[in-house]
GROMACS .gro file of C-alpha atoms in nm:
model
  430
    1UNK     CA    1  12.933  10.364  10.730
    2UNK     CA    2  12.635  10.446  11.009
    3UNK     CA    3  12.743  10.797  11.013
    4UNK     CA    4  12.753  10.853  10.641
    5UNK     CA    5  12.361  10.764  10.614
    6UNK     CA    6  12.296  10.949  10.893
    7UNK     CA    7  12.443  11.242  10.698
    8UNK     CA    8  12.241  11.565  10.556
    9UNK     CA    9  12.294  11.766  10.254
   10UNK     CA   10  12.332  12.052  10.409
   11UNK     CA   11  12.527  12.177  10.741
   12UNK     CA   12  12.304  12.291  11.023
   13UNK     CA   13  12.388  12.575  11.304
   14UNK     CA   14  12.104  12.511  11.513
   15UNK     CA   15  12.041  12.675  11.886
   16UNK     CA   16  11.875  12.388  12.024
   17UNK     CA   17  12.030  12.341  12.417
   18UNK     CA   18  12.061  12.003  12.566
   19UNK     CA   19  11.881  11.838  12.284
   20UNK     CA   20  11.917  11.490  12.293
   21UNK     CA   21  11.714  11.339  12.008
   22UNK     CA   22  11.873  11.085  11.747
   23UNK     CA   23  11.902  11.149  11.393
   24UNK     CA   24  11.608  10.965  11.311
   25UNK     CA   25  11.406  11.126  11.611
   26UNK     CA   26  11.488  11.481  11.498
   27UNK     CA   27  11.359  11.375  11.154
   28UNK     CA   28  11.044  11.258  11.227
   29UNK     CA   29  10.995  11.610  11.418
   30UNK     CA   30  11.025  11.756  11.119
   31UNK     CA   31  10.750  11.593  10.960
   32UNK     CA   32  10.533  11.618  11.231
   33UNK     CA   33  10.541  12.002  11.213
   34UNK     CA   34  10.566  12.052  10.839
   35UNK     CA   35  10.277  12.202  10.672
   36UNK     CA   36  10.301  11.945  10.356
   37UNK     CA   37  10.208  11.712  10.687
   38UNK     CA   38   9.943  11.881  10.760
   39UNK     CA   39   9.718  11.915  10.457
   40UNK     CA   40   9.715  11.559  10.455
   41UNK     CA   41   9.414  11.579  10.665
   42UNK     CA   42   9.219  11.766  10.338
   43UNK     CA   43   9.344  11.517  10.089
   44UNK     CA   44   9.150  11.207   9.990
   45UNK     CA   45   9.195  10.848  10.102
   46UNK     CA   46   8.909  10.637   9.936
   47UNK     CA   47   8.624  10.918   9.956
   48UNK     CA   48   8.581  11.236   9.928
   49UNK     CA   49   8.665  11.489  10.171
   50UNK     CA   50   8.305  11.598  10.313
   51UNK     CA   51   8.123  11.341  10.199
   52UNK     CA   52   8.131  11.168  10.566
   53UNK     CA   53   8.299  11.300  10.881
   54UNK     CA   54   8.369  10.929  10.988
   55UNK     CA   55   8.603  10.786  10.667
   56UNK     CA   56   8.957  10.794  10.702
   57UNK     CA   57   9.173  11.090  10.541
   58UNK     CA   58   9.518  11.040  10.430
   59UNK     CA   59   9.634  11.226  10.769
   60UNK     CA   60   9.438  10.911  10.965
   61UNK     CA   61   9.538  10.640  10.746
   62UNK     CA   62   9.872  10.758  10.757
   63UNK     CA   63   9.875  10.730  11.148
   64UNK     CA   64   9.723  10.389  11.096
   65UNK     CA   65  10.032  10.323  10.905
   66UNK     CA   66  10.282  10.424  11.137
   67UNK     CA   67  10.122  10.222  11.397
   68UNK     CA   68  10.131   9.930  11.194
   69UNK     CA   69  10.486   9.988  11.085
   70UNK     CA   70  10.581   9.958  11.434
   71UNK     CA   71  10.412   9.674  11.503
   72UNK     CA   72  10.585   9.543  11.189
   73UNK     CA   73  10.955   9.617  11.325
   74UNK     CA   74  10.865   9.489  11.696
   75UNK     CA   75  10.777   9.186  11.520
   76UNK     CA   76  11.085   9.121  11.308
   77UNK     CA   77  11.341   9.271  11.558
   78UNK     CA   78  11.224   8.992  11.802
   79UNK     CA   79  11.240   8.736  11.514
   80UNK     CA   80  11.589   8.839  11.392
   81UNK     CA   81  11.786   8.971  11.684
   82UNK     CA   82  12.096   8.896  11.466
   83UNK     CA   83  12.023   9.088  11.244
   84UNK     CA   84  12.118   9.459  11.251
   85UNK     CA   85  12.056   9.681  10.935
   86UNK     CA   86  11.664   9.679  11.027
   87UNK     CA   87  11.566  10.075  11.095
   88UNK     CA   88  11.496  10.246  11.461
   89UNK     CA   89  11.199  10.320  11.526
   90UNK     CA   90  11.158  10.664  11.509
   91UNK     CA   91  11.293  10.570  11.115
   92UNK     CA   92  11.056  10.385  11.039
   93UNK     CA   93  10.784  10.648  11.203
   94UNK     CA   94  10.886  10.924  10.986
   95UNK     CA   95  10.883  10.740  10.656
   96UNK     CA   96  10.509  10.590  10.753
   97UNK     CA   97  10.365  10.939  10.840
   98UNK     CA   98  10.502  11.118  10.566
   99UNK     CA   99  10.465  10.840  10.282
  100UNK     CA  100  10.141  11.007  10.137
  101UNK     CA  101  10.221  11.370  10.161
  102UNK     CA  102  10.352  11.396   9.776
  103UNK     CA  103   9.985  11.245   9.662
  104UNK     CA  104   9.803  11.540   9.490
  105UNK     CA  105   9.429  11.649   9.547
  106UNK     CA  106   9.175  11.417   9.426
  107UNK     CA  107   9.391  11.105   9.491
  108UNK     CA  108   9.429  10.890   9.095
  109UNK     CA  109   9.264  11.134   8.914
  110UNK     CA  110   9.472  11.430   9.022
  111UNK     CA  111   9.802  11.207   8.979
  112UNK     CA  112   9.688  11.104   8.613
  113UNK     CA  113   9.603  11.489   8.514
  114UNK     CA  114   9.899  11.597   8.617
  115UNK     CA  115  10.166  11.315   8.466
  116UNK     CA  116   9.910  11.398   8.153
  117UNK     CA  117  10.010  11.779   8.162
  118UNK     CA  118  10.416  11.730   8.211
  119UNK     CA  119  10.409  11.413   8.011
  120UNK     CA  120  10.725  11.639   7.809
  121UNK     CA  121  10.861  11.739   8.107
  122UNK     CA  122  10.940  11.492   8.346
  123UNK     CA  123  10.623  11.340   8.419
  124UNK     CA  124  10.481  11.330   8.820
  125UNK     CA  125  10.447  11.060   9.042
  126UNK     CA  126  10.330  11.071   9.393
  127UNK     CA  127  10.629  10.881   9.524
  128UNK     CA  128  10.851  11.108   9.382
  129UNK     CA  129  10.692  11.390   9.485
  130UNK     CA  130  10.697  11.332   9.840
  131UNK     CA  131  11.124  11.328   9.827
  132UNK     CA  132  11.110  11.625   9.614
  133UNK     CA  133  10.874  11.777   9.879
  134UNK     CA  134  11.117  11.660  10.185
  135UNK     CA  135  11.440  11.710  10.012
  136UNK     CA  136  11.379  12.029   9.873
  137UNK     CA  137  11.065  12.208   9.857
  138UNK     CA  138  10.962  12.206  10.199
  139UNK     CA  139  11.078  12.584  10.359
  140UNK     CA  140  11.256  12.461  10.669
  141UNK     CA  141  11.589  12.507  10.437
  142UNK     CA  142  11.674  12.730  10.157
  143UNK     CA  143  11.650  12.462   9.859
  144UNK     CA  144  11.716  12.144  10.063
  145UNK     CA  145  11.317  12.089  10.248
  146UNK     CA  146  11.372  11.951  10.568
  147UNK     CA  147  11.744  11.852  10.537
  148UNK     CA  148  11.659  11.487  10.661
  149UNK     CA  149  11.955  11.238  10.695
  150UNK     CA  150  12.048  11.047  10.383
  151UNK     CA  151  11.887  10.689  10.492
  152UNK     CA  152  11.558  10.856  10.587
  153UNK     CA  153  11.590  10.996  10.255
  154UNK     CA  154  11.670  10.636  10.118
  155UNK     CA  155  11.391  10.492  10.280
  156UNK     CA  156  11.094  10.730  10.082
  157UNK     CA  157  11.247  10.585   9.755
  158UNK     CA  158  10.997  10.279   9.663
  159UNK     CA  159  11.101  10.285   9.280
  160UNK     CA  160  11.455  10.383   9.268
  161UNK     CA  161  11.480  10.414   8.868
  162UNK     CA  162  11.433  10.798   8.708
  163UNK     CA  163  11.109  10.806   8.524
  164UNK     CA  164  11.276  10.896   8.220
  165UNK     CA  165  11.441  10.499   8.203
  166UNK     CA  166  11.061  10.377   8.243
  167UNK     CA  167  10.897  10.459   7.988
  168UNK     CA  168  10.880  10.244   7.671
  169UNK     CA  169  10.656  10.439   7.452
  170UNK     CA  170  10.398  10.705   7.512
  171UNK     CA  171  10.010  10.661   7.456
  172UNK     CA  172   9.873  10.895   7.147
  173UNK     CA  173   9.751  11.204   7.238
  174UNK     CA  174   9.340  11.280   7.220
  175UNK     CA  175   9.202  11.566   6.982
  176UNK     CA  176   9.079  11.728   7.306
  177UNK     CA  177   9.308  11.686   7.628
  178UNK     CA  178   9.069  11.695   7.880
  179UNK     CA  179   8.955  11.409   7.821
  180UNK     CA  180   9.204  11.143   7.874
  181UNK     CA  181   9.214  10.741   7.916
  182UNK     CA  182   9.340  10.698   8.286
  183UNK     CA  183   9.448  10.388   8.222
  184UNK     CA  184   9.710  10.521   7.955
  185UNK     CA  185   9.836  10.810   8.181
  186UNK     CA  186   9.904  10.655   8.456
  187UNK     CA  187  10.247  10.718   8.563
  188UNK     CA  188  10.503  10.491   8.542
  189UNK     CA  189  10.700  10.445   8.899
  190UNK     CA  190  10.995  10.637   8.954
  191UNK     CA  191  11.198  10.942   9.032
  192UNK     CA  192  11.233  11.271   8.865
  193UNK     CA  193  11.542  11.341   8.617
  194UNK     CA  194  11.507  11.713   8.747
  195UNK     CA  195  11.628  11.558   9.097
  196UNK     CA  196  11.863  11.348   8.972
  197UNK     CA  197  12.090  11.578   9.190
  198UNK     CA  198  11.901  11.463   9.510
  199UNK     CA  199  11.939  11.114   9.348
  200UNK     CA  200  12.287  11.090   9.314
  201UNK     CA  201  12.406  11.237   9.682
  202UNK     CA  202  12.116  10.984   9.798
  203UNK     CA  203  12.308  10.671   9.669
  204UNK     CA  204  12.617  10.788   9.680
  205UNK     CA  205  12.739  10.549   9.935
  206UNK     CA  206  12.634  10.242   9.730
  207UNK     CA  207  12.886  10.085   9.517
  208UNK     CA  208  12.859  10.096   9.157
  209UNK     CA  209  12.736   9.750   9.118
  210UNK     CA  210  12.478   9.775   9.416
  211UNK     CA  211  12.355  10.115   9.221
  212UNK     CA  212  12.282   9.938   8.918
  213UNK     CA  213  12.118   9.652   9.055
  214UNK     CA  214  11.881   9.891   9.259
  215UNK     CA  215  11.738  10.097   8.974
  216UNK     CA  216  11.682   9.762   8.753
  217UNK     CA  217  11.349   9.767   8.569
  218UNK     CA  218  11.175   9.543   8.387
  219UNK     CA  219  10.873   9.581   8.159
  220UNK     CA  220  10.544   9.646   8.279
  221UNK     CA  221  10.300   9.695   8.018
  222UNK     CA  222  10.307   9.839   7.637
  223UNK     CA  223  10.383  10.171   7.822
  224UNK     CA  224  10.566  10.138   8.127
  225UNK     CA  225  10.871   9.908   8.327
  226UNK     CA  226  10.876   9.825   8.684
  227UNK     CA  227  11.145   9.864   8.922
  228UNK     CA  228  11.234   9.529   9.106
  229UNK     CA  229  11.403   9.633   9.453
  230UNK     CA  230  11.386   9.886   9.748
  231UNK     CA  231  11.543   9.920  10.046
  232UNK     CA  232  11.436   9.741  10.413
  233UNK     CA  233  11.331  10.041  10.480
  234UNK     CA  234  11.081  10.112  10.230
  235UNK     CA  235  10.940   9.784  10.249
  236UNK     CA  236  10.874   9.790  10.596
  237UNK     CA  237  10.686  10.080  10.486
  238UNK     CA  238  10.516   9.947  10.202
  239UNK     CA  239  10.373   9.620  10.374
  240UNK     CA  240  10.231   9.873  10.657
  241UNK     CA  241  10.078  10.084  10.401
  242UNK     CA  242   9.936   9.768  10.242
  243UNK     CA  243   9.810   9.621  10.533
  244UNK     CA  244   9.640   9.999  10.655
  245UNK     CA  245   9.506   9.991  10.285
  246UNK     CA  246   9.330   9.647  10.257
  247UNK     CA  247   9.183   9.628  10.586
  248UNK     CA  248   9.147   9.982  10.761
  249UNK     CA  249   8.953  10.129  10.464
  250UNK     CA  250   8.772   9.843  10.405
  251UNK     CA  251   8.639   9.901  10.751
  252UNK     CA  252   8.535  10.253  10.621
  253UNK     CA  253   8.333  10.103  10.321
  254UNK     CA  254   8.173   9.895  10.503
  255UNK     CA  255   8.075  10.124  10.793
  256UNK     CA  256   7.993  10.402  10.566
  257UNK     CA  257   7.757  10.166  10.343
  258UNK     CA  258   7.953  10.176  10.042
  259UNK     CA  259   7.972   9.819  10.014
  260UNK     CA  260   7.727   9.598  10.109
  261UNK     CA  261   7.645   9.239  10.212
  262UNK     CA  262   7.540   9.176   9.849
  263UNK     CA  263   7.933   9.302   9.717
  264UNK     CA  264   8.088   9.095   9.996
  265UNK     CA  265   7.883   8.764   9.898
  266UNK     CA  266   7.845   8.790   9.559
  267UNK     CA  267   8.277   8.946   9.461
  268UNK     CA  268   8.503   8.895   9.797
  269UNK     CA  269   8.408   8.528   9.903
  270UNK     CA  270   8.404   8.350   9.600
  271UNK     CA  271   8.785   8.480   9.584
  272UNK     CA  272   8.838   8.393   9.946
  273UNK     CA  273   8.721   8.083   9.846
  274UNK     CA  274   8.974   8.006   9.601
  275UNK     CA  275   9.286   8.044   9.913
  276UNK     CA  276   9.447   7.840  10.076
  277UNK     CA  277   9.492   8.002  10.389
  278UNK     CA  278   9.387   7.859  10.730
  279UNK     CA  279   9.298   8.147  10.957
  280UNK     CA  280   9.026   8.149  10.731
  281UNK     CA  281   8.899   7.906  10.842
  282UNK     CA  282   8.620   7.962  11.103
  283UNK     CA  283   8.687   8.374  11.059
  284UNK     CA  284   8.338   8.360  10.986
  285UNK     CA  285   8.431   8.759  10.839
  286UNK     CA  286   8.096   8.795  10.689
  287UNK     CA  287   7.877   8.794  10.983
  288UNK     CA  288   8.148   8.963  11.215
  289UNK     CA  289   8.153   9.246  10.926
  290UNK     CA  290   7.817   9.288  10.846
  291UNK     CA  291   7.567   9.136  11.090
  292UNK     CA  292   7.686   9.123  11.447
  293UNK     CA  293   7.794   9.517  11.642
  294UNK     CA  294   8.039   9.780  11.578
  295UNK     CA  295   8.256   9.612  11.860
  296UNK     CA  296   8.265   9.308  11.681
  297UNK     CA  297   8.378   9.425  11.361
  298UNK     CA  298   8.621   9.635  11.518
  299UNK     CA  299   8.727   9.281  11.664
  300UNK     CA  300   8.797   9.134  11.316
  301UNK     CA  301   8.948   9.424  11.210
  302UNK     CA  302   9.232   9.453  11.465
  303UNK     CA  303   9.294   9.075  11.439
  304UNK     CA  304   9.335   9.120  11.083
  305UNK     CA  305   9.592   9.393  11.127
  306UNK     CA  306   9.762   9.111  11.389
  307UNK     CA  307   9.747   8.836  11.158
  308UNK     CA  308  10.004   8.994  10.876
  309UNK     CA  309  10.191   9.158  11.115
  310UNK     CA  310  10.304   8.810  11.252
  311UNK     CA  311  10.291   8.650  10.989
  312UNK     CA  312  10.515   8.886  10.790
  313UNK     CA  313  10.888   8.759  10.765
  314UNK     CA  314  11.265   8.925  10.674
  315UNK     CA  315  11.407   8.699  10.397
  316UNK     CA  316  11.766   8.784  10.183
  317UNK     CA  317  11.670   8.986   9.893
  318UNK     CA  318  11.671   8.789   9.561
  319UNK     CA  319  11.996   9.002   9.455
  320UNK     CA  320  12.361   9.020   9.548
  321UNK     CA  321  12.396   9.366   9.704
  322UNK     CA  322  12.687   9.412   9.936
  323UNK     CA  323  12.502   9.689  10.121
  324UNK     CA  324  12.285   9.530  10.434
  325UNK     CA  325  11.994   9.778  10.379
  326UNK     CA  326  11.941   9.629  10.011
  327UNK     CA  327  11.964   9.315  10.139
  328UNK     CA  328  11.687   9.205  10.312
  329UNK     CA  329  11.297   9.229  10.234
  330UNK     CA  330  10.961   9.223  10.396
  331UNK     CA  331  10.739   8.947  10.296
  332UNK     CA  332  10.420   8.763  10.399
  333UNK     CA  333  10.389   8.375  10.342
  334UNK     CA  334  10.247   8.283   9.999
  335UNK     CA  335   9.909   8.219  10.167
  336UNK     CA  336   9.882   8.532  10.321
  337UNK     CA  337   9.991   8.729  10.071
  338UNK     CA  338   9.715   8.588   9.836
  339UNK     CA  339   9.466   8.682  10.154
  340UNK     CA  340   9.573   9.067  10.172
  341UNK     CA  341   9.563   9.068   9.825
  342UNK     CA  342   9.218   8.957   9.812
  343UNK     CA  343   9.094   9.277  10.039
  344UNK     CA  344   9.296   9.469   9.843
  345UNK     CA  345   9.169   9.395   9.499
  346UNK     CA  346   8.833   9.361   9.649
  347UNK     CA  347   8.860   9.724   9.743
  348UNK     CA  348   9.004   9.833   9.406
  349UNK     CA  349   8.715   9.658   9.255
  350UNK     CA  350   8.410   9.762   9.419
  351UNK     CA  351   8.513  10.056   9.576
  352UNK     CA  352   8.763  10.262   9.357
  353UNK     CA  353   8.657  10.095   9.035
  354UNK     CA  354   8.277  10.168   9.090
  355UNK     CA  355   8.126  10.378   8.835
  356UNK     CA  356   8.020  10.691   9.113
  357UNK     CA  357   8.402  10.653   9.266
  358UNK     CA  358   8.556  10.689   8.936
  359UNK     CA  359   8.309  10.960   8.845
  360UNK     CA  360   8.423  11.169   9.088
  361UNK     CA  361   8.821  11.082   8.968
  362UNK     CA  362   8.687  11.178   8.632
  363UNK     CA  363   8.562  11.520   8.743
  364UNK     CA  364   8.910  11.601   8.985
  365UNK     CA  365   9.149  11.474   8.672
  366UNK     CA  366   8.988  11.745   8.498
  367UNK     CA  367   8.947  12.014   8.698
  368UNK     CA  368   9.310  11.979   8.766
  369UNK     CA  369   9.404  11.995   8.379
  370UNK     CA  370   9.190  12.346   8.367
  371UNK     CA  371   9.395  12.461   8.651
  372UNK     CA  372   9.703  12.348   8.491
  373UNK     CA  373   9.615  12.510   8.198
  374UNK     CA  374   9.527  12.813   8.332
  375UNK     CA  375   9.805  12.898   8.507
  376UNK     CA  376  10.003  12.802   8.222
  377UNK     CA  377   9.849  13.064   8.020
  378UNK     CA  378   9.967  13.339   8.192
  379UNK     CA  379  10.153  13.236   8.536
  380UNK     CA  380  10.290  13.550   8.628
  381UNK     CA  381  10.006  13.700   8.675
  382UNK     CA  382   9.788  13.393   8.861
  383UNK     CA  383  10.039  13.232   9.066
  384UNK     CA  384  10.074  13.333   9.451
  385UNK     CA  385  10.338  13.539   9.507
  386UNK     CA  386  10.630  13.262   9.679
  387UNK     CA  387  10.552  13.021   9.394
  388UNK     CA  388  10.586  13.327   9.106
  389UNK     CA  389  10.866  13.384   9.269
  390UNK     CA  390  11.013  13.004   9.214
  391UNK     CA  391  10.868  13.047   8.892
  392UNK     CA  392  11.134  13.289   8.809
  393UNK     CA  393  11.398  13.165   8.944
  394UNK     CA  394  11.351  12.860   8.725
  395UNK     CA  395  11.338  13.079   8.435
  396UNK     CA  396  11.708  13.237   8.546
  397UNK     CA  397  11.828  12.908   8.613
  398UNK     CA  398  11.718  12.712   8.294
  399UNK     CA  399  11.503  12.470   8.463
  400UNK     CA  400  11.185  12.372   8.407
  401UNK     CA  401  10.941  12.598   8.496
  402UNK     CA  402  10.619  12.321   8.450
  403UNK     CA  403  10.828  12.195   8.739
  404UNK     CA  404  10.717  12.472   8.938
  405UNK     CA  405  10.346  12.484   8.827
  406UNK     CA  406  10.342  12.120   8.894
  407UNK     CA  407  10.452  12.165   9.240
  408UNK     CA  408  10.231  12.406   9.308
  409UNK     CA  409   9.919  12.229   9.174
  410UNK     CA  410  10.002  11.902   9.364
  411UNK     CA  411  10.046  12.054   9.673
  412UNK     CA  412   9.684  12.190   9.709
  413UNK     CA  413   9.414  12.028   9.941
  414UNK     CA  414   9.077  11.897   9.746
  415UNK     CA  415   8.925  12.181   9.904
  416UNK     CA  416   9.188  12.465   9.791
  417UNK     CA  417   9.179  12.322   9.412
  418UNK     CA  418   8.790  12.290   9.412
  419UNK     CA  419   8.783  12.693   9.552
  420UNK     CA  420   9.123  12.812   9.317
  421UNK     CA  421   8.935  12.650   8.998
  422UNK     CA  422   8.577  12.883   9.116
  423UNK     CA  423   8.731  13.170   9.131
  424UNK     CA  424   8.931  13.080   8.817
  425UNK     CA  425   8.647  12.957   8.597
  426UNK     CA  426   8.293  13.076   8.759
  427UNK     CA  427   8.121  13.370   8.683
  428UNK     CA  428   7.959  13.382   9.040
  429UNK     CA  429   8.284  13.337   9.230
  430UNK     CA  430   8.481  13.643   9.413
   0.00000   0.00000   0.00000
């Protein structure tokens, strides 16, 4: 069974003398060196790229979450020596690093424009689009990406359902589309129908009942259902990305000035309040944050990070799967739990939510729709050459060639959408 996730979908003829890496190892090299890797370090985390040279980009925060990821597995493997379907390391590395790298350019507002703009074909989601981008955009391969092993694969998949299942009902359509609720548009969770393909070689070790369990949804809003399971894998990942989220960029905020004393005092401790948790009491995080030196909040910050990585715990999933990687999930104790999702929401709130923040979403949502649009209009003649090129193959094929566009639109950096939409739209640009 080991060697059938350790599988890829494509055979490989590769000169590579004495090389002794793992599976997993070899992997995570390929991330390391793939371009989609790279432009993480032009894509947005909180703030916007150039704003500040200090804030974290999603290239930082996802080293920040590989780091923690470790720490997470270190943790559990001592805990639950028994226990053997928990991922090596070099696993766990590669899904951590590459987690972000299907996000588009101007983080929400660039994922809302463009599940607005293929809301009849598919829809995007940044999950999604990082498998697509590893599985088979990425030109290491022809038409498989990187050609990673099937669990690697298996562990990007957070929301194992296809889009298509997820959606209940589809928010009216505005006179003008520019202008959008995010709120409506948001996409649903999930995995393309157009890789359904990928999907299917992906899971194709499950049995038919563990299958069916896995992509198991259940409603979400008016709009949208949920998924209810992932692999170990994935929520090793998912608690590290949590974990980088709520406390690493609330470092940021707080060190760039975009939250103050004032936010702390009058929105985060009346909910910290409210817990039950005892390392809160005497953390004293206030004054450690905001009055005392760097070196002290850099203190609180790393014995944050320390406190949910030991606290965290590997408990039987609440399902009968017969396959040991569906089995088991990563959880913090009630108390905790409530804690990270204090700094989380606390972030969301005063942060992302803040009238400036979501200003600038506005203003990226919408320049992506123009770009989307444009190219629409007339993509033979405006796309690069390699994705025209796609673009026609699609048309040969029979698939969908807002596939391509889309592809092409998410993978820009802020910068290379800001300077493609100039020369697009502005009279002064060459």
């Amino acid at each position: 069974m080991a060697d059938i996730w350790q599988q890829r979908r494509t055979g490989e003829d590769k000169h590579r003398p004495n090389d002794n890496r793992s599976s997993w190892q070899v992997d995570r090299s390929r991330i390391i060196h793939a371009a989609a890797f790279r432009r993480l370090q032009a894509k947005t985390q909180i703030m916007g790229i150039g704003l500040n040279d200090f804030h974290r980009t999603r290239l930082t925060h996802s080293l920040e979450v590989a780091q923690i990821g470790s720490g997470l597995l270190r943790h559990l493997s001592r805990q639950h020596p028994e226990i053997t379907c928990l991922p090596d390391d070099s696993l766990l590395e590669t899904l951590c690093l590459a987690h972000d790298i299907g996000h588009p350019p101007f983080g929400h507002g660039g994922e809302i424009a463009l599940n607005y703009m293929m809301r009849e074909h598919g829809g995007f989601e940044g999950n999604a689009q990082t498998l697509r981008i590893v599985a088979k955009l990425e030109p290491y391969t022809q038409g498989f990406g990187m050609n990673l092993t099937r669990r690697t694969l298996l562990g990007f998949i957070k929301y194992p359902a296809l889009l298509d299942t997820l959606w209940h009902s589809k928010p009216s359509e505005p006179a003008q589309q520019r202008y959008i609720k995010a709120n409506e548009w948001r996409p649903a969770k999930g995995l393309y129908s157009d890789d359904s393909d990928l999907v299917d070689w992906i899971f194709a070790p499950l049995s038919a009942a563990d299958r069916a369990l896995f992509q198991s949804h259940q409603p979400q809003d008016s709009f949208r259902a949920k998924t209810l399971y992932k692999s170990v894998d994935a929520s090793l990942m998912e608690l590290a990305d949590d974990i980088a989220y709520a406390v690493h960029d609330l470092e940021d905020a707080i060190a760039t000035e975009q939250i103050t004393i004032h936010d702390w005092q009058s929105h985060a401790e009346p909910m910290l309040a409210e817990l039950d948790c005892p390392w809160l009491e005497g953390a004293n995080m206030a004054q450690r944050l905001f009055f005392q030196c760097e070196a002290q909040r850099k203190d609180l910050i790393g014995e944050l990070v320390n406190l949910f990585i030991t606290q965290a715990k590997l408990l039987p999933t609440e399902g009968d799967f017969s396959c040991p990687m569906l089995g088991y999930q990563v959880v913090l104790p009630p108390s905790y739990q409530a804690l990270l999702d204090c700094l989380k929401n606390f972030i969301y709130k005063r942060l992302i939510r803040a009238p400036h923040m979501q200003q600038i979403e506005f203003n990226g949502q919408k320049l992506i729709i123009e770009l989307f649009e444009a190219f629409a209009s007339d993509p033979l003649r405006l796309l690069p050459e390699t994705t025209a090129v796609a673009y026609r193959q699609a048309e040969q094929a029979g698939t969908s060639t807002y596939r391509v566009l889309c592809d092409y639109l998410s993978g820009m950096t802020d910068e290379y959408a800001y300077k493609t939409h100039q020369r697009l739209f502005s009279s002064g640009a060459y």
